[in-house]
Amino acid sequence: MSSTEFRTRAETRLAAAAAAATCADPRPPLRDRLRELKEGHPGAFERALAHYEQTVLPALAGTGEPLPAWVDYARFLGELTSPGRLVAIDGTGLASPYQAPAPGQLVLFLPDDPAVGVLVALAPAAPAPAQQATIDLLVGRKLSL
């Protein structure tokens, strides 16, 4: 399998898994974080790319479940700027430690450093109002309605 076919298989499997789990496309938040790393932390950006090529891409293109591999990559990216943890937010807004699979749950990387932005690892395609409020507050830092 060529490199292009390998990448296409990985992208296709990730998109199909997200669609099957009724999740939003999980790539844009991580792309945003990669841009931030590229601009502010070039060494961390290089580590993120190497990790994607060596670990994430093979996991996505392989036979395992793509979404847990993607969430783990979000954790890896988050930890490049701050230690933290993954949490799952259910439809009522209740948070718990992330455990795969997390159907219908919003999965966030919460950094220990409050100056570092919260990263969406996985989100429902149609977040529940409590999940959307969590995104607005923690990711968008929106403090009013």
GROMACS .gro file of N, CA and C in nm:
model
  435
    1MET      N    1   0.085  -0.117   0.000
    1MET     CA    2   0.000   0.000   0.000
    1MET      C    3   0.090   0.124   0.000
    2SER      N    4   0.061   0.218  -0.090
    2SER     CA    5   0.141   0.340  -0.098
    2SER      C    6   0.110   0.430   0.022
    3SER      N    7   0.196   0.528   0.041
    3SER     CA    8   0.178   0.623   0.151
    3SER      C    9   0.046   0.698   0.136
    4THR      N   10   0.012   0.735   0.014
    4THR     CA   11  -0.114   0.806  -0.010
    4THR      C   12  -0.233   0.716   0.021
    5GLU      N   13  -0.228   0.592  -0.021
    5GLU     CA   14  -0.337   0.498   0.008
    5GLU      C   15  -0.349   0.472   0.158
    6PHE      N   16  -0.236   0.465   0.226
    6PHE     CA   17  -0.234   0.444   0.371
    6PHE      C   18  -0.303   0.561   0.441
    7ARG      N   19  -0.267   0.683   0.401
    7ARG     CA   20  -0.329   0.803   0.460
    7ARG      C   21  -0.478   0.809   0.429
    8THR      N   22  -0.513   0.777   0.307
    8THR     CA   23  -0.653   0.779   0.267
    8THR      C   24  -0.732   0.677   0.348
    9ARG      N   25  -0.676   0.560   0.368
    9ARG     CA   26  -0.743   0.457   0.449
    9ARG      C   27  -0.763   0.508   0.592
   10ALA      N   28  -0.660   0.568   0.648
   10ALA     CA   29  -0.670   0.620   0.786
   10ALA      C   30  -0.778   0.728   0.795
   11GLU      N   31  -0.778   0.822   0.704
   11GLU     CA   32  -0.877   0.930   0.705
   11GLU      C   33  -1.019   0.876   0.684
   12THR      N   34  -1.032   0.781   0.595
   12THR     CA   35  -1.163   0.721   0.567
   12THR      C   36  -1.216   0.647   0.688
   13ARG      N   37  -1.130   0.571   0.754
   13ARG     CA   38  -1.172   0.495   0.873
   13ARG      C   39  -1.211   0.589   0.987
   14LEU      N   40  -1.135   0.699   1.004
   14LEU     CA   41  -1.168   0.795   1.109
   14LEU      C   42  -1.302   0.861   1.080
   15ALA      N   43  -1.322   0.906   0.957
   15ALA     CA   44  -1.448   0.971   0.920
   15ALA      C   45  -1.565   0.875   0.935
   16ALA      N   46  -1.548   0.751   0.894
   16ALA     CA   47  -1.656   0.652   0.904
   16ALA      C   48  -1.689   0.621   1.050
   17ALA      N   49  -1.587   0.610   1.133
   17ALA     CA   50  -1.610   0.583   1.276
   17ALA      C   51  -1.682   0.701   1.342
   18ALA      N   52  -1.642   0.822   1.307
   18ALA     CA   53  -1.708   0.940   1.363
   18ALA      C   54  -1.854   0.945   1.320
   19ALA      N   55  -1.879   0.919   1.193
   19ALA     CA   56  -2.017   0.920   1.143
   19ALA      C   57  -2.100   0.811   1.210
   20ALA      N   58  -2.045   0.693   1.224
   20ALA     CA   59  -2.118   0.582   1.287
   20ALA      C   60  -2.151   0.613   1.433
   21ALA      N   61  -2.065   0.688   1.499
   21ALA     CA   62  -2.088   0.723   1.639
   21ALA      C   63  -2.163   0.856   1.654
   22THR      N   64  -2.209   0.910   1.540
   22THR     CA   65  -2.275   1.042   1.533
   22THR      C   66  -2.194   1.150   1.603
   23CYS      N   67  -2.065   1.150   1.571
   23CYS     CA   68  -1.974   1.252   1.622
   23CYS      C   69  -1.948   1.356   1.513
   24ALA      N   70  -1.915   1.475   1.556
   24ALA     CA   71  -1.869   1.578   1.464
   24ALA      C   72  -1.732   1.536   1.411
   25ASP      N   73  -1.692   1.595   1.299
   25ASP     CA   74  -1.559   1.569   1.246
   25ASP      C   75  -1.458   1.603   1.356
   26PRO      N   76  -1.378   1.507   1.401
   26PRO     CA   77  -1.289   1.534   1.514
   26PRO      C   78  -1.159   1.604   1.476
   27ARG      N   79  -1.136   1.625   1.346
   27ARG     CA   80  -1.006   1.679   1.302
   27ARG      C   81  -0.988   1.830   1.324
   28PRO      N   82  -1.089   1.916   1.302
   28PRO     CA   83  -1.063   2.061   1.313
   28PRO      C   84  -1.005   2.110   1.446
   29PRO      N   85  -1.053   2.064   1.563
   29PRO     CA   86  -0.991   2.115   1.686
   29PRO      C   87  -0.843   2.080   1.699
   30LEU      N   88  -0.806   1.960   1.652
   30LEU     CA   89  -0.666   1.920   1.661
   30LEU      C   90  -0.582   1.996   1.559
   31ARG      N   91  -0.640   2.024   1.442
   31ARG     CA   92  -0.568   2.106   1.344
   31ARG      C   93  -0.541   2.245   1.401
   32ASP      N   94  -0.640   2.302   1.470
   32ASP     CA   95  -0.620   2.433   1.533
   32ASP      C   96  -0.507   2.427   1.636
   33ARG      N   97  -0.505   2.322   1.717
   33ARG     CA   98  -0.399   2.309   1.818
   33ARG      C   99  -0.263   2.291   1.751
   34LEU      N  100  -0.260   2.217   1.640
   34LEU     CA  101  -0.134   2.200   1.568
   34LEU      C  102  -0.083   2.334   1.515
   35ARG      N  103  -0.174   2.419   1.465
   35ARG     CA  104  -0.134   2.553   1.419
   35ARG      C  105  -0.075   2.634   1.533
   36GLU      N  106  -0.139   2.626   1.650
   36GLU     CA  107  -0.087   2.697   1.768
   36GLU      C  108   0.053   2.647   1.803
   37LEU      N  109   0.071   2.517   1.799
   37LEU     CA  110   0.202   2.460   1.830
   37LEU      C  111   0.306   2.504   1.728
   38LYS      N  112   0.268   2.503   1.602
   38LYS     CA  113   0.362   2.542   1.496
   38LYS      C  114   0.409   2.686   1.515
   39GLU      N  115   0.317   2.773   1.554
   39GLU     CA  116   0.350   2.915   1.571
   39GLU      C  117   0.423   2.942   1.701
   40GLY      N  118   0.384   2.876   1.809
   40GLY     CA  119   0.440   2.910   1.940
   40GLY      C  120   0.537   2.812   2.000
   41HIS      N  121   0.531   2.688   1.954
   41HIS     CA  122   0.614   2.581   2.013
   41HIS      C  123   0.663   2.488   1.900
   42PRO      N  124   0.757   2.535   1.817
   42PRO     CA  125   0.799   2.454   1.700
   42PRO      C  126   0.852   2.315   1.736
   43GLY      N  127   0.921   2.303   1.849
   43GLY     CA  128   0.972   2.171   1.889
   43GLY      C  129   0.858   2.075   1.921
   44ALA      N  130   0.757   2.126   1.991
   44ALA     CA  131   0.639   2.045   2.023
   44ALA      C  132   0.563   2.010   1.896
   45PHE      N  133   0.557   2.102   1.803
   45PHE     CA  134   0.491   2.076   1.675
   45PHE      C  135   0.558   1.959   1.603
   46GLU      N  136   0.690   1.958   1.602
   46GLU     CA  137   0.764   1.849   1.537
   46GLU      C  138   0.736   1.716   1.608
   47ARG      N  139   0.729   1.718   1.741
   47ARG     CA  140   0.697   1.596   1.816
   47ARG      C  141   0.556   1.548   1.782
   48ALA      N  142   0.462   1.643   1.768
   48ALA     CA  143   0.324   1.608   1.734
   48ALA      C  144   0.317   1.542   1.597
   49LEU      N  145   0.389   1.597   1.500
   49LEU     CA  146   0.389   1.538   1.366
   49LEU      C  147   0.451   1.398   1.367
   50ALA      N  148   0.563   1.384   1.437
   50ALA     CA  149   0.629   1.254   1.443
   50ALA      C  150   0.538   1.150   1.510
   51HIS      N  151   0.471   1.190   1.617
   51HIS     CA  152   0.379   1.098   1.686
   51HIS      C  153   0.264   1.058   1.594
   52TYR      N  154   0.212   1.153   1.519
   52TYR     CA  155   0.104   1.121   1.426
   52TYR      C  156   0.151   1.020   1.322
   53GLU      N  157   0.266   1.045   1.263
   53GLU     CA  158   0.318   0.957   1.158
   53GLU      C  159   0.351   0.817   1.211
   54GLN      N  160   0.413   0.811   1.328
   54GLN     CA  161   0.462   0.684   1.379
   54GLN      C  162   0.360   0.603   1.459
   55THR      N  163   0.265   0.671   1.521
   55THR     CA  164   0.172   0.602   1.611
   55THR      C  165   0.026   0.613   1.568
   56VAL      N  166  -0.018   0.735   1.544
   56VAL     CA  167  -0.161   0.758   1.518
   56VAL      C  168  -0.202   0.708   1.380
   57LEU      N  169  -0.128   0.745   1.279
   57LEU     CA  170  -0.162   0.703   1.143
   57LEU      C  171  -0.171   0.551   1.130
   58PRO      N  172  -0.072   0.475   1.179
   58PRO     CA  173  -0.085   0.329   1.173
   58PRO      C  174  -0.207   0.278   1.251
   59ALA      N  175  -0.238   0.341   1.365
   59ALA     CA  176  -0.355   0.297   1.443
   59ALA      C  177  -0.484   0.326   1.368
   60LEU      N  178  -0.491   0.441   1.303
   60LEU     CA  179  -0.612   0.475   1.228
   60LEU      C  180  -0.629   0.387   1.105
   61ALA      N  181  -0.521   0.354   1.040
   61ALA     CA  182  -0.527   0.273   0.919
   61ALA      C  183  -0.537   0.123   0.948
   62GLY      N  184  -0.509   0.084   1.072
   62GLY     CA  185  -0.508  -0.058   1.109
   62GLY      C  186  -0.647  -0.114   1.129
   63THR      N  187  -0.655  -0.215   1.214
   63THR     CA  188  -0.782  -0.284   1.235
   63THR      C  189  -0.850  -0.246   1.365
   64GLY      N  190  -0.783  -0.169   1.449
   64GLY     CA  191  -0.841  -0.129   1.577
   64GLY      C  192  -0.945  -0.019   1.560
   65GLU      N  193  -0.999   0.024   1.672
   65GLU     CA  194  -1.099   0.131   1.671
   65GLU      C  195  -1.032   0.267   1.652
   66PRO      N  196  -1.072   0.344   1.552
   66PRO     CA  197  -1.007   0.472   1.525
   66PRO      C  198  -1.035   0.581   1.629
   67LEU      N  199  -1.155   0.587   1.684
   67LEU     CA  200  -1.187   0.698   1.774
   67LEU      C  201  -1.104   0.699   1.903
   68PRO      N  202  -1.084   0.586   1.970
   68PRO     CA  203  -0.995   0.590   2.087
   68PRO      C  204  -0.852   0.632   2.051
   69ALA      N  205  -0.804   0.590   1.934
   69ALA     CA  206  -0.670   0.632   1.890
   69ALA      C  207  -0.666   0.784   1.869
   70TRP      N  208  -0.774   0.838   1.815
   70TRP     CA  209  -0.781   0.982   1.792
   70TRP      C  210  -0.787   1.058   1.924
   71VAL      N  211  -0.866   1.010   2.017
   71VAL     CA  212  -0.876   1.075   2.148
   71VAL      C  213  -0.740   1.071   2.218
   72ASP      N  214  -0.669   0.961   2.205
   72ASP     CA  215  -0.537   0.953   2.265
   72ASP      C  216  -0.442   1.053   2.201
   73TYR      N  217  -0.456   1.077   2.070
   73TYR     CA  218  -0.374   1.179   2.004
   73TYR      C  219  -0.408   1.318   2.057
   74ALA      N  220  -0.535   1.344   2.082
   74ALA     CA  221  -0.575   1.472   2.141
   74ALA      C  222  -0.509   1.489   2.278
   75ARG      N  223  -0.508   1.383   2.357
   75ARG     CA  224  -0.440   1.388   2.487
   75ARG      C  225  -0.293   1.419   2.469
   76PHE      N  226  -0.229   1.352   2.374
   76PHE     CA  227  -0.087   1.375   2.347
   76PHE      C  228  -0.063   1.521   2.309
   77LEU      N  229  -0.145   1.574   2.219
   77LEU     CA  230  -0.130   1.714   2.178
   77LEU      C  231  -0.150   1.808   2.297
   78GLY      N  232  -0.251   1.781   2.377
   78GLY     CA  233  -0.275   1.865   2.493
   78GLY      C  234  -0.158   1.866   2.589
   79GLU      N  235  -0.100   1.750   2.611
   79GLU     CA  236   0.010   1.738   2.706
   79GLU      C  237   0.140   1.799   2.656
   80LEU      N  238   0.144   1.835   2.528
   80LEU     CA  239   0.264   1.903   2.478
   80LEU      C  240   0.276   2.045   2.533
   81THR      N  241   0.165   2.101   2.580
   81THR     CA  242   0.170   2.236   2.637
   81THR      C  243   0.136   2.239   2.785
   82SER      N  244   0.073   2.137   2.837
   82SER     CA  245   0.042   2.132   2.980
   82SER      C  246  -0.001   1.991   3.017
   83PRO      N  247   0.041   1.943   3.134
   83PRO     CA  248  -0.019   1.818   3.182
   83PRO      C  249  -0.170   1.841   3.198
   84GLY      N  250  -0.245   1.735   3.197
   84GLY     CA  251  -0.388   1.748   3.213
   84GLY      C  252  -0.454   1.613   3.211
   85ARG      N  253  -0.585   1.613   3.184
   85ARG     CA  254  -0.659   1.486   3.182
   85ARG      C  255  -0.772   1.493   3.082
   86LEU      N  256  -0.816   1.375   3.040
   86LEU     CA  257  -0.931   1.363   2.952
   86LEU      C  258  -1.056   1.342   3.037
   87VAL      N  259  -1.161   1.414   3.005
   87VAL     CA  260  -1.289   1.396   3.073
   87VAL      C  261  -1.397   1.378   2.967
   88ALA      N  262  -1.501   1.306   3.005
   88ALA     CA  263  -1.618   1.286   2.920
   88ALA      C  264  -1.734   1.359   2.985
   89ILE      N  265  -1.806   1.436   2.905
   89ILE     CA  266  -1.921   1.512   2.954
   89ILE      C  267  -2.046   1.448   2.892
   90ASP      N  268  -2.137   1.400   2.976
   90ASP     CA  269  -2.259   1.338   2.921
   90ASP      C  270  -2.360   1.446   2.884
   91GLY      N  271  -2.475   1.404   2.837
   91GLY     CA  272  -2.578   1.496   2.790
   91GLY      C  273  -2.637   1.585   2.897
   92THR      N  274  -2.619   1.549   3.024
   92THR     CA  275  -2.669   1.632   3.134
   92THR      C  276  -2.565   1.730   3.183
   93GLY      N  277  -2.442   1.719   3.132
   93GLY     CA  278  -2.333   1.805   3.175
   93GLY      C  279  -2.245   1.744   3.282
   94LEU      N  280  -2.275   1.621   3.322
   94LEU     CA  281  -2.196   1.553   3.424
   94LEU      C  282  -2.062   1.507   3.366
   95ALA      N  283  -1.954   1.541   3.433
   95ALA     CA  284  -1.820   1.504   3.388
   95ALA      C  285  -1.772   1.380   3.463
   96SER      N  286  -1.697   1.296   3.391
   96SER     CA  287  -1.634   1.180   3.452
   96SER      C  288  -1.505   1.154   3.377
   97PRO      N  289  -1.412   1.077   3.436
   97PRO     CA  290  -1.290   1.043   3.362
   97PRO      C  291  -1.327   0.972   3.231
   98TYR      N  292  -1.257   1.005   3.125
   98TYR     CA  293  -1.283   0.944   2.994
   98TYR      C  294  -1.247   0.796   2.997
   99GLN      N  295  -1.336   0.717   2.941
   99GLN     CA  296  -1.311   0.575   2.915
   99GLN      C  297  -1.372   0.544   2.780
  100ALA      N  298  -1.294   0.481   2.694
  100ALA     CA  299  -1.343   0.444   2.562
  100ALA      C  300  -1.432   0.321   2.573
  101PRO      N  301  -1.533   0.308   2.491
  101PRO     CA  302  -1.587   0.411   2.402
  101PRO      C  303  -1.670   0.510   2.483
  102ALA      N  304  -1.700   0.623   2.422
  102ALA     CA  305  -1.776   0.727   2.492
  102ALA      C  306  -1.891   0.774   2.403
  103PRO      N  307  -1.985   0.684   2.369
  103PRO     CA  308  -2.092   0.722   2.277
  103PRO      C  309  -2.177   0.836   2.332
  104GLY      N  310  -2.197   0.936   2.248
  104GLY     CA  311  -2.281   1.050   2.285
  104GLY      C  312  -2.217   1.147   2.381
  105GLN      N  313  -2.092   1.123   2.416
  105GLN     CA  314  -2.027   1.209   2.513
  105GLN      C  315  -1.932   1.307   2.447
  106LEU      N  316  -1.916   1.420   2.510
  106LEU     CA  317  -1.819   1.521   2.471
  106LEU      C  318  -1.691   1.486   2.545
  107VAL      N  319  -1.582   1.471   2.473
  107VAL     CA  320  -1.454   1.435   2.534
  107VAL      C  321  -1.360   1.555   2.522
  108LEU      N  322  -1.312   1.602   2.636
  108LEU     CA  323  -1.225   1.719   2.641
  108LEU      C  324  -1.093   1.684   2.708
  109PHE      N  325  -0.988   1.751   2.661
  109PHE     CA  326  -0.861   1.748   2.732
  109PHE      C  327  -0.857   1.875   2.816
  110LEU      N  328  -0.855   1.856   2.949
  110LEU     CA  329  -0.850   1.969   3.041
  110LEU      C  330  -0.707   1.987   3.091
  111PRO      N  331  -0.640   2.093   3.048
  111PRO     CA  332  -0.503   2.115   3.093
  111PRO      C  333  -0.500   2.161   3.239
  112ASP      N  334  -0.394   2.126   3.309
  112ASP     CA  335  -0.375   2.171   3.446
  112ASP      C  336  -0.348   2.321   3.450
  113ASP      N  337  -0.282   2.373   3.347
  113ASP     CA  338  -0.249   2.515   3.339
  113ASP      C  339  -0.370   2.591   3.283
  114PRO      N  340  -0.431   2.679   3.362
  114PRO     CA  341  -0.550   2.750   3.315
  114PRO      C  342  -0.524   2.846   3.199
  115ALA      N  343  -0.397   2.878   3.173
  115ALA     CA  344  -0.364   2.965   3.061
  115ALA      C  345  -0.368   2.890   2.927
  116VAL      N  346  -0.367   2.758   2.933
  116VAL     CA  347  -0.370   2.676   2.811
  116VAL      C  348  -0.515   2.641   2.781
  117GLY      N  349  -0.552   2.651   2.654
  117GLY     CA  350  -0.689   2.624   2.615
  117GLY      C  351  -0.730   2.478   2.629
  118VAL      N  352  -0.858   2.459   2.659
  118VAL     CA  353  -0.918   2.326   2.664
  118VAL      C  354  -0.930   2.277   2.520
  119LEU      N  355  -0.906   2.150   2.498
  119LEU     CA  356  -0.907   2.091   2.365
  119LEU      C  357  -1.022   1.991   2.351
  120VAL      N  358  -1.103   2.008   2.247
  120VAL     CA  359  -1.209   1.912   2.218
  120VAL      C  360  -1.147   1.794   2.146
  121ALA      N  361  -1.153   1.678   2.209
  121ALA     CA  362  -1.100   1.556   2.149
  121ALA      C  363  -1.206   1.488   2.062
  122LEU      N  364  -1.330   1.494   2.108
  122LEU     CA  365  -1.441   1.429   2.037
  122LEU      C  366  -1.569   1.495   2.084
  123ALA      N  367  -1.658   1.524   1.989
  123ALA     CA  368  -1.784   1.590   2.024
  123ALA      C  369  -1.898   1.526   1.947
  124PRO      N  370  -2.015   1.521   2.008
  124PRO     CA  371  -2.132   1.472   1.935
  124PRO      C  372  -2.161   1.566   1.817
  125ALA      N  373  -2.218   1.511   1.712
  125ALA     CA  374  -2.256   1.595   1.597
  125ALA      C  375  -2.359   1.699   1.638
  126ALA      N  376  -2.446   1.662   1.729
  126ALA     CA  377  -2.547   1.754   1.782
  126ALA      C  378  -2.534   1.752   1.935
  127PRO      N  379  -2.446   1.834   1.990
  127PRO     CA  380  -2.428   1.832   2.136
  127PRO      C  381  -2.557   1.868   2.209
  128ALA      N  382  -2.579   1.804   2.322
  128ALA     CA  383  -2.690   1.838   2.410
  128ALA      C  384  -2.665   1.980   2.462
  129PRO      N  385  -2.771   2.049   2.504
  129PRO     CA  386  -2.752   2.186   2.554
  129PRO      C  387  -2.644   2.197   2.663
  130ALA      N  388  -2.637   2.103   2.754
  130ALA     CA  389  -2.535   2.107   2.859
  130ALA      C  390  -2.395   2.089   2.801
  131GLN      N  391  -2.383   2.004   2.700
  131GLN     CA  392  -2.253   1.985   2.635
  131GLN      C  393  -2.213   2.111   2.558
  132GLN      N  394  -2.309   2.172   2.489
  132GLN     CA  395  -2.278   2.295   2.416
  132GLN      C  396  -2.238   2.407   2.512
  133ALA      N  397  -2.306   2.414   2.625
  133ALA     CA  398  -2.271   2.515   2.726
  133ALA      C  399  -2.129   2.490   2.778
  134THR      N  400  -2.091   2.364   2.793
  134THR     CA  401  -1.957   2.330   2.837
  134THR      C  402  -1.854   2.373   2.734
  135ILE      N  403  -1.883   2.349   2.607
  135ILE     CA  404  -1.793   2.392   2.499
  135ILE      C  405  -1.781   2.544   2.501
  136ASP      N  406  -1.896   2.613   2.510
  136ASP     CA  407  -1.894   2.760   2.510
  136ASP      C  408  -1.810   2.813   2.626
  137LEU      N  409  -1.828   2.756   2.745
  137LEU     CA  410  -1.758   2.803   2.863
  137LEU      C  411  -1.611   2.767   2.863
  138LEU      N  412  -1.581   2.638   2.847
  138LEU     CA  413  -1.444   2.593   2.864
  138LEU      C  414  -1.356   2.611   2.740
  139VAL      N  415  -1.413   2.591   2.623
  139VAL     CA  416  -1.333   2.602   2.500
  139VAL      C  417  -1.340   2.745   2.446
  140GLY      N  418  -1.463   2.798   2.433
  140GLY     CA  419  -1.480   2.932   2.380
  140GLY      C  420  -1.459   3.042   2.482
  141ARG      N  421  -1.452   3.002   2.611
  141ARG     CA  422  -1.434   3.097   2.722
  141ARG      C  423  -1.541   3.206   2.721
  142LYS      N  424  -1.660   3.165   2.679
  142LYS     CA  425  -1.775   3.254   2.675
  142LYS      C  426  -1.838   3.253   2.815
  143LEU      N  427  -1.842   3.369   2.877
  143LEU     CA  428  -1.890   3.376   3.015
  143LEU      C  429  -2.032   3.426   3.029
  144SER      N  430  -2.097   3.463   2.919
  144SER     CA  431  -2.235   3.509   2.928
  144SER      C  432  -2.317   3.446   2.817
  145LEU      N  433  -2.448   3.445   2.835
  145LEU     CA  434  -2.539   3.386   2.737
  145LEU      C  435  -2.566   3.479   2.623
   0.00000   0.00000   0.00000
